Amino acid sequence: MIKTVVKIEGMACSMCEAHISDTIRKSFPDAKKVTASHKKGEASFVTEDVPEEDTLKKAIEETGYTFVSSESEPYVKKGLFW
């Protein structure tokens, strides 16, 4: 599993967060744990493989927000006593 964190400019409220989350789910149907934060200016999600950055950038910018960057790293599932 791969966790991807995307830096996004232009989110101002919880509705913006919902738009970004929906966009990620539509662009990457296997995405899990999709979250977005307008305060942090980022969104994160978990997929099986590293997502295509071009696909991610295009999807976000089509919604009117600005894609800044993305970082992917192996996702470690946290257990009960982690």
Coordinates of N, CA, C and O in Angstrom, one line a residue:
M1 N 0.8 -1.2 0.0 CA 0.0 0.0 0.0 C 0.9 1.2 0.0 O 1.9 1.3 0.6
I2 N 0.4 2.3 -0.7 CA 1.2 3.5 -0.8 C 0.3 4.7 -0.3 O -0.9 4.8 -0.7
K3 N 0.9 5.5 0.5 CA 0.2 6.7 1.0 C 0.7 7.9 0.2 O 1.9 8.1 0.1
T4 N -0.2 8.7 -0.3 CA 0.1 9.8 -1.1 C -0.4 11.1 -0.4 O -1.6 11.1 -0.1
V5 N 0.4 12.1 -0.3 CA 0.0 13.4 0.3 C 0.2 14.4 -0.8 O 1.2 14.5 -1.5
V6 N -0.9 15.2 -1.1 CA -0.9 16.1 -2.2 C -1.1 17.5 -1.6 O -2.0 17.8 -0.8
K7 N -0.2 18.4 -2.0 CA -0.3 19.8 -1.5 C -1.2 20.5 -2.6 O -0.9 20.5 -3.8
I8 N -2.2 21.3 -2.1 CA -3.2 21.9 -2.9 C -3.4 23.3 -2.4 O -3.6 23.6 -1.2
E9 N -3.4 24.3 -3.4 CA -3.8 25.7 -3.0 C -5.2 26.0 -3.5 O -5.6 25.5 -4.5
G10 N -5.9 26.8 -2.8 CA -7.2 27.3 -3.2 C -8.4 26.7 -2.4 O -9.5 27.2 -2.6
M11 N -8.1 25.8 -1.5 CA -9.2 25.3 -0.7 C -9.5 26.3 0.5 O -8.5 26.7 1.1
A12 N -10.7 26.6 0.7 CA -11.1 27.6 1.7 C -12.1 27.1 2.7 O -12.3 27.8 3.7
C13 N -12.7 26.0 2.5 CA -13.8 25.5 3.4 C -13.9 24.0 3.3 O -13.3 23.4 2.5
S14 N -14.9 23.5 4.1 CA -15.1 22.1 4.1 C -15.7 21.6 2.8 O -15.6 20.4 2.4
M15 N -16.4 22.5 2.1 CA -17.0 22.1 0.8 C -15.9 21.9 -0.2 O -15.9 21.0 -1.0
C16 N -14.8 22.7 -0.1 CA -13.6 22.5 -1.0 C -13.0 21.1 -0.7 O -12.6 20.4 -1.6
E17 N -12.9 20.8 0.6 CA -12.4 19.5 1.0 C -13.2 18.4 0.4 O -12.6 17.4 -0.1
A18 N -14.5 18.5 0.4 CA -15.4 17.5 -0.2 C -15.1 17.4 -1.7 O -15.1 16.2 -2.3
H19 N -15.0 18.5 -2.4 CA -14.7 18.5 -3.9 C -13.4 17.7 -4.2 O -13.4 16.9 -5.1
I20 N -12.4 18.0 -3.4 CA -11.1 17.4 -3.6 C -11.2 15.9 -3.3 O -10.7 15.1 -4.1
S21 N -11.8 15.5 -2.2 CA -12.0 14.1 -1.9 C -12.8 13.3 -3.0 O -12.4 12.2 -3.4
D22 N -13.8 13.9 -3.5 CA -14.6 13.3 -4.5 C -13.8 13.1 -5.8 O -13.9 12.1 -6.5
T23 N -13.0 14.2 -6.1 CA -12.2 14.1 -7.3 C -11.2 13.0 -7.2 O -10.9 12.3 -8.2
I24 N -10.5 12.8 -6.1 CA -9.6 11.8 -5.9 C -10.2 10.4 -6.0 O -9.7 9.5 -6.7
R25 N -11.4 10.3 -5.4 CA -12.1 9.0 -5.5 C -12.5 8.6 -6.9 O -12.5 7.5 -7.3
K26 N -12.9 9.6 -7.7 CA -13.3 9.4 -9.1 C -12.0 9.1 -10.0 O -12.1 8.2 -10.9
S27 N -10.9 9.7 -9.7 CA -9.7 9.6 -10.5 C -9.0 8.3 -10.2 O -8.3 7.7 -11.0
F28 N -9.1 7.8 -8.9 CA -8.4 6.6 -8.4 C -9.5 5.8 -7.6 O -9.6 5.9 -6.4
P29 N -10.2 5.0 -8.4 CA -11.3 4.2 -7.7 C -10.9 3.3 -6.6 O -11.7 3.0 -5.7
D30 N -9.6 2.9 -6.6 CA -9.1 2.0 -5.5 C -8.6 2.8 -4.3 O -8.1 2.2 -3.3
A31 N -8.7 4.1 -4.3 CA -8.2 5.0 -3.2 C -9.0 4.7 -1.9 O -10.3 4.6 -1.9
K32 N -8.3 4.6 -0.8 CA -8.9 4.4 0.5 C -8.4 5.5 1.4 O -7.4 6.1 1.2
K33 N -9.1 5.7 2.5 CA -8.7 6.7 3.6 C -8.4 8.1 2.9 O -7.5 8.7 3.2
V34 N -9.4 8.5 2.1 CA -9.2 9.8 1.4 C -9.6 10.9 2.4 O -10.7 10.9 2.9
T35 N -8.7 11.8 2.6 CA -9.0 13.0 3.5 C -8.4 14.2 2.8 O -7.5 14.2 2.1
A36 N -9.0 15.4 3.2 CA -8.5 16.6 2.7 C -8.7 17.7 3.8 O -9.6 17.6 4.6
S37 N -7.7 18.6 3.9 CA -7.8 19.6 4.9 C -7.5 21.0 4.3 O -6.4 21.2 3.7
H38 N -8.5 21.9 4.3 CA -8.2 23.2 3.8 C -7.2 24.0 4.7 O -6.5 24.9 4.2
K39 N -7.2 23.7 6.0 CA -6.3 24.4 6.9 C -4.8 24.0 6.6 O -4.0 24.9 6.6
K40 N -4.6 22.7 6.3 CA -3.2 22.3 6.0 C -2.9 22.5 4.5 O -1.7 22.5 4.1
G41 N -3.9 22.7 3.7 CA -3.7 22.8 2.2 C -3.2 21.5 1.6 O -2.4 21.5 0.7
E42 N -3.8 20.4 2.1 CA -3.4 19.1 1.5 C -4.5 18.1 1.6 O -5.5 18.2 2.3
A43 N -4.3 17.0 0.8 CA -5.1 15.9 0.8 C -4.3 14.6 0.9 O -3.1 14.7 0.4
S44 N -4.8 13.6 1.4 CA -4.0 12.3 1.5 C -5.0 11.2 1.2 O -6.2 11.2 1.4
F45 N -4.4 10.1 0.6 CA -5.1 8.9 0.4 C -4.2 7.7 0.2 O -2.9 7.9 0.1
V46 N -4.7 6.5 0.3 CA -3.9 5.3 0.2 C -4.4 4.5 -1.0 O -5.6 4.3 -1.2
T47 N -3.4 4.0 -1.8 CA -3.7 3.2 -3.0 C -2.8 2.0 -3.0 O -1.8 1.9 -2.2
E48 N -3.1 1.0 -3.9 CA -2.2 -0.2 -4.0 C -0.9 0.2 -4.7 O 0.1 -0.3 -4.3
D49 N -0.9 1.1 -5.7 CA 0.3 1.4 -6.4 C 0.5 2.9 -6.3 O -0.5 3.7 -6.0
V50 N 1.6 3.4 -6.7 CA 1.9 4.8 -6.7 C 1.0 5.5 -7.8 O 1.1 5.0 -9.0
P51 N 0.2 6.5 -7.5 CA -0.6 7.1 -8.5 C 0.2 7.9 -9.5 O 1.2 8.5 -9.1
E52 N -0.3 8.0 -10.7 CA 0.3 8.9 -11.7 C 0.1 10.3 -11.3 O -1.0 10.8 -11.2
E53 N 1.3 11.0 -11.2 CA 1.2 12.4 -10.8 C 0.5 13.3 -11.8 O -0.3 14.2 -11.5
D54 N 0.7 13.0 -13.1 CA 0.0 13.8 -14.2 C -1.5 13.6 -14.1 O -2.2 14.6 -14.3
T55 N -2.0 12.4 -13.8 CA -3.4 12.2 -13.7 C -4.0 12.9 -12.5 O -5.0 13.6 -12.6
L56 N -3.2 12.9 -11.4 CA -3.6 13.6 -10.2 C -3.7 15.1 -10.4 O -4.7 15.8 -10.0
K57 N -2.6 15.6 -11.0 CA -2.5 17.1 -11.2 C -3.7 17.5 -12.1 O -4.4 18.5 -11.9
K58 N -3.9 16.8 -13.2 CA -5.0 17.2 -14.2 C -6.4 17.2 -13.5 O -7.2 18.1 -13.6
A59 N -6.6 16.1 -12.7 CA -7.9 16.0 -12.0 C -8.2 17.2 -11.0 O -9.2 17.7 -11.0
I60 N -7.1 17.5 -10.3 CA -7.3 18.6 -9.3 C -7.4 19.9 -10.0 O -8.3 20.7 -9.6
E61 N -6.6 20.2 -11.0 CA -6.7 21.5 -11.7 C -8.0 21.7 -12.5 O -8.4 22.8 -12.6
E62 N -8.6 20.5 -12.9 CA -9.9 20.6 -13.6 C -11.0 21.1 -12.6 O -12.0 21.6 -13.1
T63 N -10.8 20.9 -11.3 CA -11.8 21.4 -10.4 C -11.6 22.8 -10.0 O -12.4 23.4 -9.2
G64 N -10.5 23.5 -10.4 CA -10.3 24.9 -10.1 C -9.3 25.1 -9.0 O -9.1 26.3 -8.7
Y65 N -8.7 24.1 -8.5 CA -7.7 24.3 -7.4 C -6.3 24.1 -8.1 O -6.2 23.7 -9.2
T66 N -5.3 24.5 -7.3 CA -3.9 24.5 -7.8 C -3.2 23.4 -7.2 O -3.0 23.3 -6.0
F67 N -2.7 22.4 -8.1 CA -1.8 21.3 -7.6 C -0.4 21.9 -7.4 O 0.1 22.5 -8.3
V68 N 0.1 21.7 -6.2 CA 1.4 22.2 -5.9 C 2.5 21.1 -6.0 O 3.5 21.2 -6.7
S69 N 2.2 20.0 -5.3 CA 3.2 18.8 -5.3 C 2.5 17.6 -4.7 O 1.4 17.7 -4.1
S70 N 3.1 16.5 -4.9 CA 2.7 15.2 -4.3 C 3.9 14.4 -3.9 O 4.9 14.4 -4.5
E71 N 3.7 13.7 -2.8 CA 4.7 12.8 -2.2 C 4.1 11.4 -1.9 O 3.0 11.4 -1.4
S72 N 4.7 10.4 -2.3 CA 4.2 9.0 -2.0 C 5.2 8.3 -1.2 O 6.4 8.4 -1.4
E73 N 4.7 7.5 -0.3 CA 5.6 6.7 0.6 C 4.9 5.4 1.0 O 3.6 5.4 0.9
P74 N 5.6 4.3 1.3 CA 4.9 3.1 1.8 C 4.0 3.4 3.0 O 4.4 4.2 3.9
Y75 N 2.8 2.8 2.9 CA 1.8 3.0 4.0 C 2.0 1.9 5.0 O 1.9 0.7 4.6
V76 N 2.2 2.2 6.3 CA 2.2 1.2 7.3 C 1.0 1.3 8.1 O 0.7 2.3 8.7
K77 N 0.2 0.2 8.1 CA -1.0 0.2 8.8 C -0.7 0.1 10.3 O 0.1 -0.7 10.8
K78 N -1.3 1.0 11.1 CA -1.1 1.1 12.5 C -2.1 0.1 13.2 O -3.2 0.2 13.1
G79 N -1.5 -0.8 14.1 CA -2.3 -1.7 14.8 C -2.8 -1.1 16.1 O -2.5 0.1 16.4
L80 N -3.4 -1.9 16.9 CA -4.0 -1.4 18.2 C -3.0 -0.9 19.1 O -3.2 0.1 19.8
F81 N -1.8 -1.6 19.2 CA -0.8 -1.2 20.1 C 0.4 -0.6 19.5 O 1.5 -0.7 19.9
W82 N 0.3 0.1 18.3 CA 1.4 0.6 17.6 C 2.0 1.8 18.2 O 1.5 2.7 18.6

